[in-house]
CSV table of C-alpha atoms in Angstrom, one decimal:
chain,number,residue,atom,x,y,z
A,11,UNK,CA,51.5,33.9,-72.6
A,12,UNK,CA,47.9,34.9,-72.7
A,13,UNK,CA,46.0,32.6,-75.0
A,14,UNK,CA,45.1,35.5,-77.8
A,15,UNK,CA,49.0,35.6,-78.8
A,16,UNK,CA,49.0,31.5,-78.9
A,17,UNK,CA,45.5,31.1,-81.5
A,18,UNK,CA,47.9,33.5,-82.8
A,19,UNK,CA,50.9,31.6,-82.9
A,20,UNK,CA,48.9,29.0,-84.1
A,21,UNK,CA,47.4,30.5,-87.2
A,22,UNK,CA,50.6,31.4,-88.5
A,23,UNK,CA,51.9,27.5,-88.5
A,24,UNK,CA,48.3,26.6,-89.9
A,25,UNK,CA,48.7,29.1,-92.7
A,26,UNK,CA,51.9,27.5,-93.7
A,27,UNK,CA,51.2,24.1,-93.4
A,28,UNK,CA,48.3,25.0,-96.1
A,29,UNK,CA,49.7,27.7,-98.2
A,30,UNK,CA,52.4,24.5,-98.6
A,31,UNK,CA,50.9,21.7,-98.9
A,32,UNK,CA,52.4,20.4,-95.8
A,33,UNK,CA,51.6,18.3,-93.2
A,34,UNK,CA,50.6,20.0,-90.2
A,35,UNK,CA,52.5,17.5,-87.7
A,36,UNK,CA,55.8,17.5,-89.3
A,37,UNK,CA,55.7,21.5,-89.6
A,38,UNK,CA,54.4,21.8,-86.0
A,39,UNK,CA,57.9,19.7,-85.5
A,40,UNK,CA,60.3,21.7,-87.0
A,41,UNK,CA,58.2,25.2,-85.6
A,42,UNK,CA,59.6,23.4,-82.4
A,43,UNK,CA,63.2,22.8,-83.3
A,44,UNK,CA,62.9,24.9,-84.6
A,45,UNK,CA,62.1,28.2,-84.4
A,46,UNK,CA,64.0,30.3,-85.2
A,47,UNK,CA,64.0,34.5,-84.7
A,48,UNK,CA,60.4,33.9,-83.3
A,49,UNK,CA,60.3,33.2,-79.6
A,50,UNK,CA,59.2,28.8,-78.7
A,51,UNK,CA,55.7,28.7,-79.8
A,52,UNK,CA,53.5,28.7,-76.5
A,53,UNK,CA,52.6,25.5,-75.1
A,54,UNK,CA,48.2,25.5,-75.6
A,55,UNK,CA,49.9,26.7,-79.3
A,56,UNK,CA,50.9,23.5,-79.9
A,57,UNK,CA,47.8,22.2,-78.3
A,58,UNK,CA,45.5,24.5,-80.7
A,59,UNK,CA,47.9,22.7,-83.8
A,60,UNK,CA,48.2,18.2,-83.3
A,61,UNK,CA,44.2,18.9,-82.2
A,62,UNK,CA,43.4,20.7,-85.2
A,63,UNK,CA,45.6,17.7,-87.0
A,64,UNK,CA,43.8,15.6,-85.1
A,65,UNK,CA,40.4,16.4,-85.7
A,66,UNK,CA,40.9,18.3,-89.5
A,67,UNK,CA,38.9,15.7,-90.4
A,68,UNK,CA,36.2,16.0,-88.6
A,69,UNK,CA,36.3,19.5,-88.5
A,70,UNK,CA,35.8,20.2,-91.8
A,71,UNK,CA,33.6,18.1,-92.9
A,72,UNK,CA,31.1,19.9,-90.4
A,73,UNK,CA,31.9,23.2,-91.2
A,74,UNK,CA,31.3,22.1,-95.2
A,75,UNK,CA,27.5,20.7,-93.4
A,76,UNK,CA,26.8,23.9,-92.6
A,77,UNK,CA,28.1,26.5,-94.1
A,78,UNK,CA,25.8,28.3,-96.4
A,79,UNK,CA,28.5,30.3,-98.5
A,80,UNK,CA,32.0,28.5,-99.8
A,81,UNK,CA,32.8,25.1,-99.1
A,82,UNK,CA,35.9,24.3,-96.7
A,83,UNK,CA,38.0,23.9,-99.7
A,84,UNK,CA,37.0,27.7,-101.6
A,85,UNK,CA,37.7,29.9,-98.7
A,86,UNK,CA,40.4,32.6,-98.0
A,87,UNK,CA,44.0,30.0,-96.1
A,88,UNK,CA,43.1,32.4,-92.9
A,89,UNK,CA,39.2,31.8,-92.6
A,90,UNK,CA,39.7,28.1,-93.0
A,91,UNK,CA,42.2,28.4,-90.3
A,92,UNK,CA,40.6,30.8,-88.1
A,93,UNK,CA,37.4,28.5,-88.8
A,94,UNK,CA,39.2,25.2,-88.0
A,95,UNK,CA,40.9,26.7,-84.4
A,96,UNK,CA,37.2,27.9,-83.3
A,97,UNK,CA,35.8,24.4,-83.4
A,98,UNK,CA,38.5,23.4,-82.1
A,99,UNK,CA,37.9,24.8,-78.9
A,100,UNK,CA,34.3,24.7,-79.1
A,101,UNK,CA,33.7,20.8,-79.9
A,102,UNK,CA,37.1,19.4,-78.3
A,103,UNK,CA,38.0,21.6,-75.0
A,104,UNK,CA,35.7,23.0,-72.2
A,105,UNK,CA,38.0,25.0,-71.3
A,106,UNK,CA,37.1,27.3,-72.9
A,107,UNK,CA,33.7,28.8,-73.5
A,108,UNK,CA,31.7,28.9,-76.7
A,109,UNK,CA,31.3,32.5,-76.6
A,110,UNK,CA,35.1,32.7,-75.9
A,111,UNK,CA,36.1,30.8,-79.0
A,112,UNK,CA,33.8,32.5,-81.1
A,113,UNK,CA,34.9,36.3,-80.1
A,114,UNK,CA,38.6,35.0,-80.5
A,115,UNK,CA,38.1,33.8,-84.4
A,116,UNK,CA,35.4,37.1,-85.7
A,117,UNK,CA,39.1,38.9,-83.3
A,118,UNK,CA,41.5,37.3,-85.8
A,119,UNK,CA,40.1,37.9,-88.7
A,120,UNK,CA,39.2,41.3,-88.4
A,121,UNK,CA,43.2,41.6,-88.3
A,122,UNK,CA,43.9,39.2,-91.4
A,123,UNK,CA,41.1,38.9,-93.3
A,124,UNK,CA,38.1,40.9,-94.0
A,125,UNK,CA,35.4,42.4,-93.7
A,126,UNK,CA,33.2,40.2,-95.1
A,127,UNK,CA,34.4,37.4,-93.3
A,128,UNK,CA,33.3,38.2,-89.0
A,129,UNK,CA,30.0,38.1,-90.2
A,130,UNK,CA,30.0,35.2,-91.9
A,131,UNK,CA,33.3,33.3,-89.6
A,132,UNK,CA,30.1,34.3,-86.0
A,133,UNK,CA,27.3,32.8,-88.6
A,134,UNK,CA,29.1,29.7,-89.1
A,135,UNK,CA,30.6,29.2,-85.8
A,136,UNK,CA,27.1,29.6,-83.8
A,137,UNK,CA,25.6,26.9,-86.0
A,138,UNK,CA,28.4,24.7,-85.3
A,139,UNK,CA,27.7,25.7,-81.3
A,140,UNK,CA,24.1,24.8,-82.0
A,141,UNK,CA,25.2,21.2,-83.0
A,142,UNK,CA,27.2,20.4,-80.7
A,143,UNK,CA,26.6,17.8,-79.1
A,144,UNK,CA,24.7,15.8,-81.6
A,145,UNK,CA,28.3,16.3,-82.7
A,146,UNK,CA,30.1,14.4,-80.5
A,147,UNK,CA,27.2,12.4,-79.3
A,148,UNK,CA,27.0,10.9,-83.0
A,149,UNK,CA,31.2,10.4,-82.7
A,150,UNK,CA,31.8,8.8,-79.3
A,151,UNK,CA,28.5,6.0,-80.8
A,152,UNK,CA,31.4,6.0,-84.0
A,153,UNK,CA,34.3,5.4,-81.5
A,154,UNK,CA,31.9,3.3,-79.5
A,155,UNK,CA,31.6,0.5,-82.8
A,156,UNK,CA,35.4,1.5,-83.3
A,157,UNK,CA,36.3,-0.1,-79.8
A,158,UNK,CA,33.5,-3.5,-80.1
A,159,UNK,CA,34.9,-4.0,-83.8
A,160,UNK,CA,38.5,-4.5,-82.7
A,161,UNK,CA,38.0,-6.6,-79.4
A,162,UNK,CA,36.2,-8.8,-81.5
A,163,UNK,CA,38.5,-9.3,-84.3
A,164,UNK,CA,41.0,-9.3,-81.3
A,165,UNK,CA,38.4,-12.5,-79.7
A,166,UNK,CA,38.3,-14.3,-83.1
A,167,UNK,CA,42.2,-13.9,-83.5
A,168,UNK,CA,42.5,-15.6,-80.5
A,169,UNK,CA,39.9,-18.9,-80.6
A,170,UNK,CA,42.5,-19.3,-84.2
A,171,UNK,CA,45.2,-18.8,-82.5
A,172,UNK,CA,43.6,-21.0,-80.0
A,173,UNK,CA,42.3,-24.2,-82.0
A,174,UNK,CA,43.6,-27.6,-81.5
A,175,UNK,CA,45.4,-28.4,-84.1
A,176,UNK,CA,43.3,-31.3,-87.2
A,177,UNK,CA,44.4,-35.2,-86.1
A,178,UNK,CA,46.4,-36.9,-87.3
A,179,UNK,CA,45.6,-39.7,-90.3
A,180,UNK,CA,48.3,-42.1,-88.8
A,181,UNK,CA,50.8,-41.6,-92.3
A,182,UNK,CA,53.5,-39.3,-89.8
A,183,UNK,CA,53.1,-40.8,-86.4
A,184,UNK,CA,56.4,-40.3,-84.6
A,185,UNK,CA,57.4,-41.7,-81.2
A,186,UNK,CA,57.5,-39.6,-78.7
A,187,UNK,CA,60.9,-38.3,-78.4
A,188,UNK,CA,60.4,-36.8,-81.4
A,189,UNK,CA,61.4,-39.2,-84.1
A,190,UNK,CA,59.7,-41.6,-87.0
A,191,UNK,CA,58.9,-45.6,-85.5
A,192,UNK,CA,60.9,-47.7,-87.7
A,193,UNK,CA,58.5,-50.7,-89.2
A,194,UNK,CA,59.4,-54.0,-87.2
A,195,UNK,CA,62.0,-56.0,-89.5
A,196,UNK,CA,60.0,-59.1,-90.9
A,197,UNK,CA,61.7,-62.2,-88.7
A,198,UNK,CA,63.3,-65.0,-90.8
A,199,UNK,CA,66.4,-64.0,-93.1
A,200,UNK,CA,66.2,-61.5,-95.7
A,201,UNK,CA,65.8,-63.2,-99.6
A,202,UNK,CA,69.4,-63.4,-101.0
A,203,UNK,CA,68.1,-63.4,-104.2
A,204,UNK,CA,65.9,-60.1,-103.9
A,205,UNK,CA,68.6,-57.7,-106.3
A,206,UNK,CA,69.7,-53.8,-104.4
A,207,UNK,CA,68.7,-50.3,-105.8
A,208,UNK,CA,72.4,-50.6,-106.4
A,209,UNK,CA,72.3,-54.5,-107.8
A,210,UNK,CA,68.9,-53.0,-110.7
A,211,UNK,CA,70.6,-50.3,-111.5
A,212,UNK,CA,74.1,-52.3,-112.3
A,213,UNK,CA,72.3,-55.0,-114.3
A,214,UNK,CA,70.1,-52.3,-116.3
C-alpha cells in the first residue's frame, strides 16, 4: 500500500484520538484489533502513529517554538496532526526526504483543510527542517545525560548494597552456629537463700 494512503490512515487515527481526548496508543491498539469495516491499518500508518505518540511532546514544543501564528493547542485538529506526522518524518524517519514529508503534508492539507492552511504548514515545516540537525543534536545530548545519571544512580545503589555491616558492640555476639553464647555459670553451689522470681511473687 502506498505511503500516501498510510499517512491518510495515520491521520484518521491521530485525529480521532485528538477529538476524543483519548490516549493515542490505546486507540491504535483498538484499531489494530478491530479495524471494523476498513482494511487493517498499513504497517507504515502504525509506525507513524507510534512515532508521533512517542515524540509528541518534543514535536509539539518544536512546533510551538517556530510557529509565527498559532500555538499547537489553538490550531485546527487536522492541521496540527498533519504537522505532527510531517515533523515526525522529518526528524525521526531517515527513509523519507524532508521535501517529500512537506509535500505530503501539503497534499493532505489541501484535501482536508482550508486553503490558508497550506502556506502556514509549508512555512512551519520549512522552519523545522532548518533546525533539524540542531534539535537532534540537543536531543542526543539530553539522552546521554540521562544515561549518565542512570549509570551513576546504579553505581551508587550497588556501592550501598556492598557496604560491610556495621561492627557489633558485643551485645548481640553469637557463637559460630548462630546461637547466642550463654555465660558460664559461676563455680560453686547457688545460694539457696536467693529468692526465685516465683518465691518473690509468693512473698509479695
